[in-house]
Each structure stands twice: as C-alpha cells, then as structure tokens.
Coordinates of C-alpha atoms and ligand atoms in Angstrom, one line a residue:
M1 CA 24.7 -42.2 22.0
T2 CA 24.7 -41.4 18.4
Q3 CA 23.0 -38.4 17.0
S4 CA 21.2 -38.3 13.9
S5 CA 21.9 -35.3 11.8
T6 CA 18.4 -34.0 12.5
D7 CA 19.3 -33.5 16.3
R8 CA 22.3 -31.4 15.3
P9 CA 21.9 -27.7 15.9
V10 CA 23.0 -24.7 13.7
L11 CA 24.5 -21.8 15.4
V12 CA 22.7 -18.6 14.0
L13 CA 25.0 -15.4 14.5
N14 CA 23.8 -12.0 13.7
A15 CA 26.6 -9.5 14.1
G16 CA 25.8 -5.7 14.5
S17 CA 28.2 -3.0 14.8
S18 CA 28.1 -3.1 18.6
S19 CA 26.2 -6.4 19.4
L20 CA 26.3 -10.2 18.6
K21 CA 22.9 -11.8 18.6
Y22 CA 23.4 -15.8 18.8
Q23 CA 20.9 -18.8 18.8
L24 CA 21.6 -22.4 18.9
V25 CA 18.6 -24.1 17.1
V26 CA 17.8 -27.4 15.6
P27 CA 16.6 -26.6 12.1
E28 CA 14.0 -29.5 11.7
S29 CA 12.1 -29.1 15.1
G30 CA 12.7 -25.6 15.6
E31 CA 14.1 -26.4 19.2
V32 CA 16.2 -23.6 20.6
R33 CA 18.9 -24.9 22.7
A34 CA 20.2 -21.6 23.7
A35 CA 20.1 -17.9 22.7
G36 CA 21.4 -14.6 23.9
I37 CA 23.2 -11.4 23.0
V38 CA 26.5 -9.9 23.6
E39 CA 26.3 -6.0 23.6
R40 CA 28.4 -2.9 23.9
I41 CA 31.0 -4.4 21.7
G42 CA 33.9 -2.0 21.1
E43 CA 32.1 0.7 23.2
P44 CA 34.1 2.9 25.7
G45 CA 34.7 1.3 28.9
S46 CA 33.3 -2.1 27.8
E47 CA 34.9 -5.4 28.5
V48 CA 34.1 -6.5 25.0
A49 CA 36.9 -5.1 22.8
D50 CA 35.9 -6.6 19.6
H51 CA 33.8 -9.4 17.9
S52 CA 36.6 -12.0 18.8
V53 CA 36.0 -11.2 22.4
A54 CA 32.3 -11.2 21.7
L55 CA 32.4 -14.8 20.6
E56 CA 34.5 -15.8 23.7
Q57 CA 31.7 -14.1 25.9
M58 CA 29.1 -16.1 23.9
R59 CA 31.0 -19.1 24.8
A60 CA 31.1 -18.3 28.5
Q61 CA 27.4 -17.3 28.3
L62 CA 26.6 -20.7 26.7
R63 CA 28.5 -22.4 29.3
A64 CA 26.6 -20.7 32.1
D65 CA 23.5 -22.2 30.3
S66 CA 25.2 -25.6 30.5
V67 CA 26.1 -25.8 26.9
R68 CA 29.6 -26.5 26.0
L69 CA 30.0 -25.4 22.5
D70 CA 33.0 -27.6 21.9
E71 CA 30.9 -30.7 22.8
V72 CA 27.9 -29.6 20.7
P73 CA 27.7 -31.6 17.3
L74 CA 27.4 -28.3 15.5
R75 CA 26.2 -28.8 11.8
A76 CA 27.1 -25.3 10.7
V77 CA 27.1 -21.6 11.5
G78 CA 24.5 -19.6 9.7
H79 CA 25.4 -15.7 9.5
R80 CA 22.8 -13.0 8.9
V81 CA 24.3 -10.7 6.4
V82 CA 22.1 -7.6 5.4
H83 CA 23.4 -6.7 2.0
G84 CA 23.9 -9.2 -0.7
G85 CA 24.1 -6.5 -3.5
P86 CA 23.7 -7.8 -7.0
D87 CA 25.9 -10.7 -6.3
F88 CA 24.1 -13.0 -4.1
S89 CA 20.4 -14.1 -4.6
E90 CA 20.7 -17.2 -2.5
P91 CA 22.5 -18.4 0.6
V92 CA 26.1 -19.4 0.0
V93 CA 28.9 -21.4 1.9
I94 CA 31.5 -18.9 2.7
D95 CA 34.9 -19.2 1.5
D96 CA 37.6 -16.5 1.3
A97 CA 36.4 -15.2 -2.1
V98 CA 32.9 -15.0 -0.8
L99 CA 33.8 -13.2 2.2
D100 CA 35.7 -10.8 0.0
R101 CA 32.7 -10.0 -2.2
I102 CA 30.7 -9.4 1.2
R103 CA 33.3 -7.0 2.3
H104 CA 33.0 -5.1 -1.1
L105 CA 29.5 -4.7 -0.8
S106 CA 30.2 -2.4 2.4
A107 CA 29.9 0.6 0.1
L108 CA 26.1 -0.2 -0.1
A109 CA 25.6 -1.1 3.4
P110 CA 28.1 0.9 5.4
L111 CA 26.2 0.6 8.6
H112 CA 25.6 -3.2 8.4
N113 CA 28.0 -5.3 6.3
P114 CA 31.3 -4.2 7.8
A115 CA 30.1 -5.7 11.3
A116 CA 28.9 -8.9 9.4
V117 CA 32.4 -9.3 7.8
I118 CA 34.2 -8.9 11.1
G119 CA 31.8 -11.5 12.9
I120 CA 32.3 -14.0 10.2
E121 CA 36.1 -13.7 10.2
A122 CA 36.1 -14.2 14.1
A123 CA 33.8 -17.2 13.7
R124 CA 35.6 -18.8 11.1
E125 CA 38.7 -18.7 13.1
R126 CA 37.2 -20.5 16.1
L127 CA 34.5 -22.9 14.8
D128 CA 35.7 -25.5 12.4
V129 CA 32.3 -26.2 10.6
P130 CA 30.9 -24.9 7.4
H131 CA 29.8 -21.3 7.5
V132 CA 27.0 -20.0 5.5
A133 CA 25.8 -16.5 4.7
V134 CA 22.0 -15.8 4.5
F135 CA 21.3 -12.4 2.9
D136 CA 18.6 -10.1 3.9
T137 CA 18.1 -8.8 0.4
A138 CA 18.0 -12.4 -1.3
Y139 CA 14.3 -13.0 -1.3
F140 CA 13.7 -9.7 -3.3
S141 CA 16.2 -10.7 -6.1
S142 CA 13.0 -11.9 -7.9
L143 CA 11.5 -8.3 -8.1
P144 CA 10.4 -7.5 -11.7
A145 CA 12.6 -5.0 -13.3
A146 CA 9.7 -2.5 -13.5
A147 CA 9.8 -2.7 -9.5
S148 CA 13.6 -2.7 -8.8
T149 CA 14.6 -0.1 -11.3
Y150 CA 14.9 3.5 -10.0
A151 CA 14.4 6.0 -12.9
V152 CA 17.8 7.5 -13.0
P153 CA 20.2 7.2 -16.0
R154 CA 20.9 3.5 -16.6
D155 CA 24.7 3.7 -17.3
L156 CA 25.2 5.4 -13.8
A157 CA 22.9 2.9 -12.2
A158 CA 24.8 0.0 -13.7
K159 CA 28.2 1.5 -12.8
H160 CA 27.3 1.8 -9.0
S161 CA 24.8 -1.2 -8.7
I162 CA 21.9 1.3 -8.1
R163 CA 18.4 -0.7 -7.9
R164 CA 16.0 -1.4 -5.4
Y165 CA 17.2 -4.5 -3.2
G166 CA 14.8 -4.7 -0.3
F167 CA 15.6 -6.1 3.2
H168 CA 14.1 -8.2 5.9
G169 CA 13.8 -10.9 3.0
T170 CA 14.3 -13.8 5.3
S171 CA 11.6 -12.7 7.3
H172 CA 9.0 -12.1 4.4
Q173 CA 9.7 -15.4 2.9
F174 CA 9.5 -17.3 6.3
V175 CA 6.0 -15.4 7.0
A176 CA 4.8 -16.2 3.3
G177 CA 5.2 -19.8 3.9
A178 CA 3.8 -19.8 7.5
T179 CA 0.8 -17.9 6.3
A180 CA 0.0 -20.5 3.6
E181 CA 0.3 -23.1 6.4
L182 CA -2.0 -21.1 8.8
L183 CA -4.6 -20.8 6.1
G184 CA -4.1 -24.5 4.8
R185 CA -3.6 -23.1 1.1
P186 CA -0.9 -23.8 -1.3
L187 CA 1.6 -20.9 -1.3
E188 CA 1.3 -20.8 -5.1
D189 CA -2.4 -19.8 -4.9
L190 CA -1.7 -16.8 -2.7
R191 CA -1.6 -13.2 -3.2
Q192 CA 0.0 -11.7 0.1
V193 CA 0.7 -8.3 1.4
I194 CA 3.0 -8.7 4.3
L195 CA 3.8 -6.0 6.9
H196 CA 7.1 -6.5 9.0
L197 CA 6.9 -4.1 11.7
G198 CA 9.8 -4.2 14.0
N199 CA 12.5 -1.6 14.8
G200 CA 12.9 -1.5 11.1
C201 CA 9.6 -1.7 9.1
S202 CA 9.1 -3.0 5.6
A203 CA 6.1 -4.1 3.5
S204 CA 6.1 -6.7 0.7
A205 CA 3.7 -8.0 -2.2
V206 CA 4.0 -11.6 -2.7
R207 CA 2.5 -13.6 -5.5
G208 CA 2.6 -17.4 -5.4
G209 CA 5.5 -17.3 -2.8
R210 CA 7.6 -14.9 -5.1
A211 CA 8.2 -11.1 -4.0
I212 CA 7.1 -8.9 -6.5
E213 CA 7.4 -5.5 -4.7
T214 CA 9.0 -4.3 -1.3
S215 CA 9.1 -1.0 0.4
M216 CA 12.8 -0.8 1.1
G217 CA 15.2 0.0 -1.7
L218 CA 18.8 0.5 -2.3
T219 CA 19.2 0.9 1.5
P220 CA 17.1 0.0 4.5
L221 CA 16.0 3.6 4.8
Q222 CA 13.2 3.6 2.0
G223 CA 9.5 3.0 2.6
L224 CA 7.7 2.8 5.9
V225 CA 8.1 5.2 8.7
M226 CA 10.4 3.2 11.3
G227 CA 11.6 3.6 15.0
T228 CA 14.3 6.1 14.0
R229 CA 14.3 5.9 10.1
S230 CA 12.3 8.5 8.2
G231 CA 11.3 6.0 5.3
D232 CA 10.1 7.9 2.2
V233 CA 11.1 11.7 1.9
D234 CA 11.1 13.8 -1.2
P235 CA 14.6 12.9 -2.7
G236 CA 15.0 16.7 -2.9
L237 CA 15.1 17.0 0.9
H238 CA 18.8 16.1 0.8
A239 CA 19.9 18.9 -1.2
Y240 CA 17.4 21.4 0.4
L241 CA 19.2 20.4 3.8
A242 CA 22.6 20.9 2.5
R243 CA 21.9 24.3 1.2
E244 CA 19.5 25.5 3.8
A245 CA 20.6 23.9 7.0
G246 CA 24.3 23.6 5.9
L247 CA 24.2 19.9 6.9
S248 CA 26.9 17.6 5.4
L249 CA 26.0 14.3 3.7
D250 CA 26.9 12.3 6.6
E251 CA 24.9 14.4 9.0
I252 CA 21.9 14.0 6.7
D253 CA 22.4 10.4 6.5
T254 CA 22.5 10.1 10.4
L255 CA 19.6 12.4 10.7
L256 CA 17.3 10.4 8.5
N257 CA 18.6 6.8 9.7
K258 CA 19.0 7.7 13.6
K259 CA 17.0 10.6 14.6
S260 CA 14.0 10.5 12.3
G261 CA 10.9 8.2 12.2
V262 CA 8.7 7.8 15.3
L263 CA 11.6 9.1 17.5
G264 CA 12.0 12.1 15.5
L265 CA 8.4 12.9 15.6
S266 CA 7.6 12.0 19.2
G267 CA 10.8 11.7 21.2
V268 CA 10.5 7.9 21.9
N269 CA 11.2 5.1 19.5
D270 CA 9.8 2.2 21.4
F271 CA 6.2 1.5 20.2
R272 CA 5.0 0.4 23.4
E273 CA 5.9 3.8 25.0
L274 CA 4.5 5.5 22.0
V275 CA 1.1 3.8 22.5
E276 CA 1.2 4.7 26.2
R277 CA 1.7 8.3 25.2
V278 CA -1.1 8.2 22.8
E279 CA -3.5 7.0 25.4
A280 CA -2.3 9.7 27.9
G281 CA -3.3 12.3 25.3
D282 CA 0.2 13.4 24.1
D283 CA -0.3 15.2 20.8
D284 CA 3.2 14.6 19.5
A285 CA 2.8 10.7 20.1
Q286 CA -0.5 10.9 18.5
L287 CA 0.9 12.5 15.2
A288 CA 3.7 9.9 15.1
F289 CA 1.1 7.2 15.4
D290 CA -1.1 8.7 12.6
V291 CA 1.9 9.3 10.3
F292 CA 3.1 5.8 10.9
V293 CA -0.4 4.4 10.0
H294 CA -1.0 6.8 7.1
R295 CA 2.3 5.5 5.5
L296 CA 1.1 1.9 6.0
K297 CA -2.2 2.4 4.4
H298 CA -0.4 4.0 1.6
Y299 CA 1.6 0.9 0.9
V300 CA -1.3 -1.5 1.5
G301 CA -3.2 0.4 -1.1
A302 CA -0.4 0.4 -3.5
Y303 CA 0.3 -3.4 -3.2
L304 CA -3.5 -4.3 -3.6
A305 CA -3.1 -2.5 -7.0
I306 CA 0.1 -4.2 -7.9
L307 CA -1.2 -7.6 -7.0
G308 CA -4.6 -7.0 -8.5
G309 CA -6.3 -7.7 -5.1
A310 CA -5.0 -9.7 -2.1
D311 CA -6.1 -13.0 -0.5
V312 CA -4.4 -12.1 2.7
L313 CA -2.8 -9.2 4.6
V314 CA -0.2 -10.4 7.1
F315 CA 1.2 -8.4 10.3
T316 CA 4.4 -9.7 11.8
A317 CA 7.5 -8.7 13.9
G318 CA 7.2 -6.8 17.3
I319 CA 4.7 -4.1 16.5
G320 CA 2.8 -6.3 13.9
Q321 CA 2.4 -9.2 16.3
H322 CA 1.8 -7.2 19.4
S323 CA 0.1 -3.9 18.6
A324 CA -3.7 -4.3 18.2
P325 CA -4.2 -0.5 17.9
V326 CA -1.9 -0.5 14.8
R327 CA -3.7 -3.3 13.1
A328 CA -6.9 -1.7 13.9
A329 CA -6.0 1.8 12.5
V330 CA -4.4 0.0 9.3
A331 CA -7.7 -1.8 8.7
D332 CA -10.1 1.0 9.6
G333 CA -12.1 2.3 6.7
L334 CA -10.9 -0.4 4.4
G335 CA -14.1 -2.3 4.3
E336 CA -14.7 -1.5 0.5
L337 CA -11.5 -3.2 -0.3
G338 CA -12.5 -6.3 1.7
I339 CA -10.2 -5.7 4.7
A340 CA -11.5 -5.6 8.2
V341 CA -10.5 -6.8 11.7
D342 CA -12.8 -8.4 14.2
A343 CA -12.2 -6.4 17.5
S344 CA -12.1 -9.2 19.8
L345 CA -9.9 -11.5 17.6
N346 CA -7.5 -8.4 17.1
D347 CA -7.4 -7.7 21.0
D348 CA -6.5 -11.3 21.9
D349 CA -2.8 -11.0 22.4
S350 CA -2.1 -14.8 22.0
S351 CA 1.3 -15.7 20.6
G352 CA 0.6 -18.1 17.7
A353 CA -0.4 -17.5 14.1
R354 CA -3.8 -16.5 14.0
V355 CA -6.6 -15.0 11.6
I356 CA -8.1 -11.7 13.1
S357 CA -10.7 -10.9 10.1
P358 CA -14.2 -11.8 10.5
D359 CA -15.5 -15.1 9.0
G360 CA -16.1 -14.7 5.2
S361 CA -14.0 -11.6 4.7
R362 CA -12.7 -11.0 1.2
V363 CA -9.3 -10.6 2.4
V364 CA -8.1 -12.7 5.4
V365 CA -6.2 -10.5 7.9
A366 CA -3.6 -12.6 9.9
V367 CA -1.1 -12.1 12.6
V368 CA 2.0 -14.4 11.8
P369 CA 4.9 -14.4 14.1
T370 CA 8.3 -14.3 12.3
N371 CA 11.4 -16.4 13.2
E372 CA 14.5 -15.2 11.3
E373 CA 16.7 -17.4 13.2
L374 CA 14.9 -20.5 12.4
A375 CA 14.8 -19.5 8.7
I376 CA 18.6 -18.8 8.8
A377 CA 19.2 -22.2 10.5
R378 CA 16.9 -24.0 7.9
Q379 CA 18.5 -22.2 4.8
T380 CA 22.0 -23.0 6.3
A381 CA 21.1 -26.7 6.8
D382 CA 19.5 -27.0 3.5
L383 CA 22.7 -25.8 1.9
V384 CA 25.3 -27.9 3.9
G385 CA 23.1 -31.1 3.8
Ligands
ADP401 P1 13.7 -5.9 15.7 O1 13.3 -5.3 14.6 O2 14.9 -5.3 16.4 O3 13.8 -7.5 15.6 P2 11.3 -6.4 17.0 O4 10.6 -7.2 15.9 O5 11.4 -7.1 18.3 O6 12.5 -5.8 16.7 O7 10.2 -5.1 17.2 C1 10.5 -4.3 18.1 C2 9.3 -3.2 18.3 O8 8.2 -3.8 18.5 C3 9.6 -2.2 19.3 O9 9.2 -1.0 18.7 C4 8.7 -2.6 20.4 O10 8.2 -1.3 21.1 C5 7.5 -3.2 19.5 N1 6.8 -4.0 20.6 C6 7.1 -5.1 21.1 N2 6.0 -5.6 21.9 C7 5.0 -4.7 21.8 C8 3.7 -4.5 22.3 N3 3.2 -5.6 23.1 N4 2.9 -3.4 21.7 C9 3.4 -2.6 20.9 N5 4.6 -2.7 20.4 C10 5.5 -3.8 20.9

C-alpha cells in the first residue's frame, strides 16, 4: 500500500530536564497514532540515565503500543524549544549551526534550553529525517517595540539581548486561530484576549491574528501567578531578599520559580486540589485563589485598554479549560466592560471549543482547547513540505 504524504505522521518531541514527552501525530487530520512520556531522566536510582536512553525507552513504549518506529513513514521530527531569543522568529530546520545557536541561547533559558539541545542531539543521531525546532517565543516576535522594550539602558539591553520575549506562543497562536473558527469569523477581524492557564500561565492580546502584548517576559517568570512561579513581583524584591534574608541569586531564582505562586501561598500547586481546599473552607487556599484571580483581572483590564476593546476573551489549557470557578471569578463584576459568563454554559464541562457568555454579549467569552503538539506537527510539516 502506498501512503500519501498526508497520512505520514510527524513525531513531536518535548524534552524537559527530567522528562521526554512524545506524540506521533498526523498534521492534516490531527490523528494521534501514539503518545506518551518518559520520566525521571537522570534522576538518582532511575533506569533512564540520559535523553539517549529516554529515546530508546520511547521506542520500547511505542512497540508496546504496536507502533514500530523504524517502520513508520515518518515525515519529520518537530522539537519544542522554549527560547528562540532574538535569533528565531519562525520554525527552522535544524542543522549543526542552528543547534549551536539554540545552545547559545541557554543563558536566556537555563532551566529549559539545555534539555532541548540534548533531546535534539539524541534524536538526530537516531532518526534520519528532517528535524525542525518550533520556538515558544516565536509568535511574540511581532510585539511592537513599545511592548517588548524594558525601560533599562538601551546599550545594556542590546548587549545582553534583554527584551520581553513571551512564551507559550505556539499555544496562543493555535488558540487564536481555533477561536476564529469557533466564532466563524475571520481572524483578521478579531481583537482577542487569550488566557493560557496551565502549570505555567500567560495572557496575550492578539489583534488580527498578530500578538501585540503578552504577560511573560525575558523569562517565563513574569506576569500571572502560576503553579509554582510568583509572576510579577516588585523588581526591588531581589535586592531586598539578598540584603535582608541573605539569599544568593540562585536561591532567589529557585524561590520565585519553584516555591512561589499557588504553591507558595497554599502548599499545593495542583489547581484541582486548590479548589477542593477552597470548597472545604481553607483560608490559605482561598487567598491563593483570590490572588490568582486578581492578577488575571489586572491583565484582562490592561489588555482591553491596549486593544481598545475586545471581541473575545478566551480561556485555554488545564485550568482555563476545566475550572469553571476560575472563569466565573475572572468575569465577575466585569459586566460594565461587556464581559459575562452564563452560569450553566460555564458549568458544562464538555471537552470541545465552546462559547460560555450569554447571547448578545458585547465580548464573547469562550473556552478553546489548546493543542501544542498538533500545532508543532503542523508547523513542522509546513516547513519540510
Ligand atoms: P501544562 O502547563 O503542564 O501543559 P496543563 O495545561 O495540563 O499543564 O494544566 C495543568 C493544570 O490544570 C494543573 O494545575 C491542574 O490541576 C489543572 N487542571 C486540570 N484539570 C482541572 C480541573 N478539572 N479543574 C481545575 N483544574 C484543573
């Protein structure tokens, strides 16, 4: 049987420091042939010593799913890379020079890019097809200078590539397109505020399909309150903690990235657990929920101003798609701004894209599932033809 190119899957790889997520997906149809995760890479006592071993483990897991990778007519491998820095504003086919540039960007993303580089190296050795890097920052390379520029001396910023990059771009771009489809309106006509609320959280303002503002910055620490990340704090906090609490820069980095956010306020970072505790009357959980929602409202209001009004407010990712209490709390009191949710539409936890605002609302409120793997597969296929 001959297979047309539209049956041929792309292998999407997302290499983290201790995990490797994979998905074998057909870009045109979105059919997922297999998906899984290899965890505990390089951890003490783990059988998975490094990312090369993780790829062999992936092969074994696929075999257990009756997928023989060597017999799959693979079109390409699409790699998720967190930071594209100033160099990459679009997906790119990976050669040695590209890999070198991604490696050099590790200074900007020490928690993320090194793992992607190791994952790409291991995959290129084993899979003899084109490899493509899809960057989490790429969609936000279109931010106007007024939005992407930090008010620090320009020569210093230029020397060290300091600007607002934004992250989760693959998701925001995918959701912007899917929302236009849901509403049956051209993307070019829409002003969208998109809230990606997963373990990491970010907001974006999108006009006519182009991102003009986003909440994350030089690193994925800025902006909204997240599972373990503080989001916005007074930039003076770093110096204060160093002087008053005697913390080193690395300790402050770890504190704000891994021990803060919802976890730091309530002791749990999983949002389902947080909501259960709120319902049980836990005061710490209630404060964490309130701080999370307050920050969200802050950004929604800011983005309405930046867009000059919005046509649609979109919720996506784990919390955005599944937490009716968060959506209700964000919309609460925003009637004057044209934003409201219908309680029964909001509480209906169906899985597809859907509108949850009452008929005739000035701003449509929608829940639109993200699918970063599919977006990466499509961008990869588009590039390799
Ligand atoms: P990632 O950013 O790792 O892709 P997800 O988009 O899957 O993560 O989002 C994970 C978050 O979504 C977790 O905080 C999880 O608790 C939350 N979540 C998932 N399902 C629900 C639910 N039914 N209600 C509330 N929160 C949920």
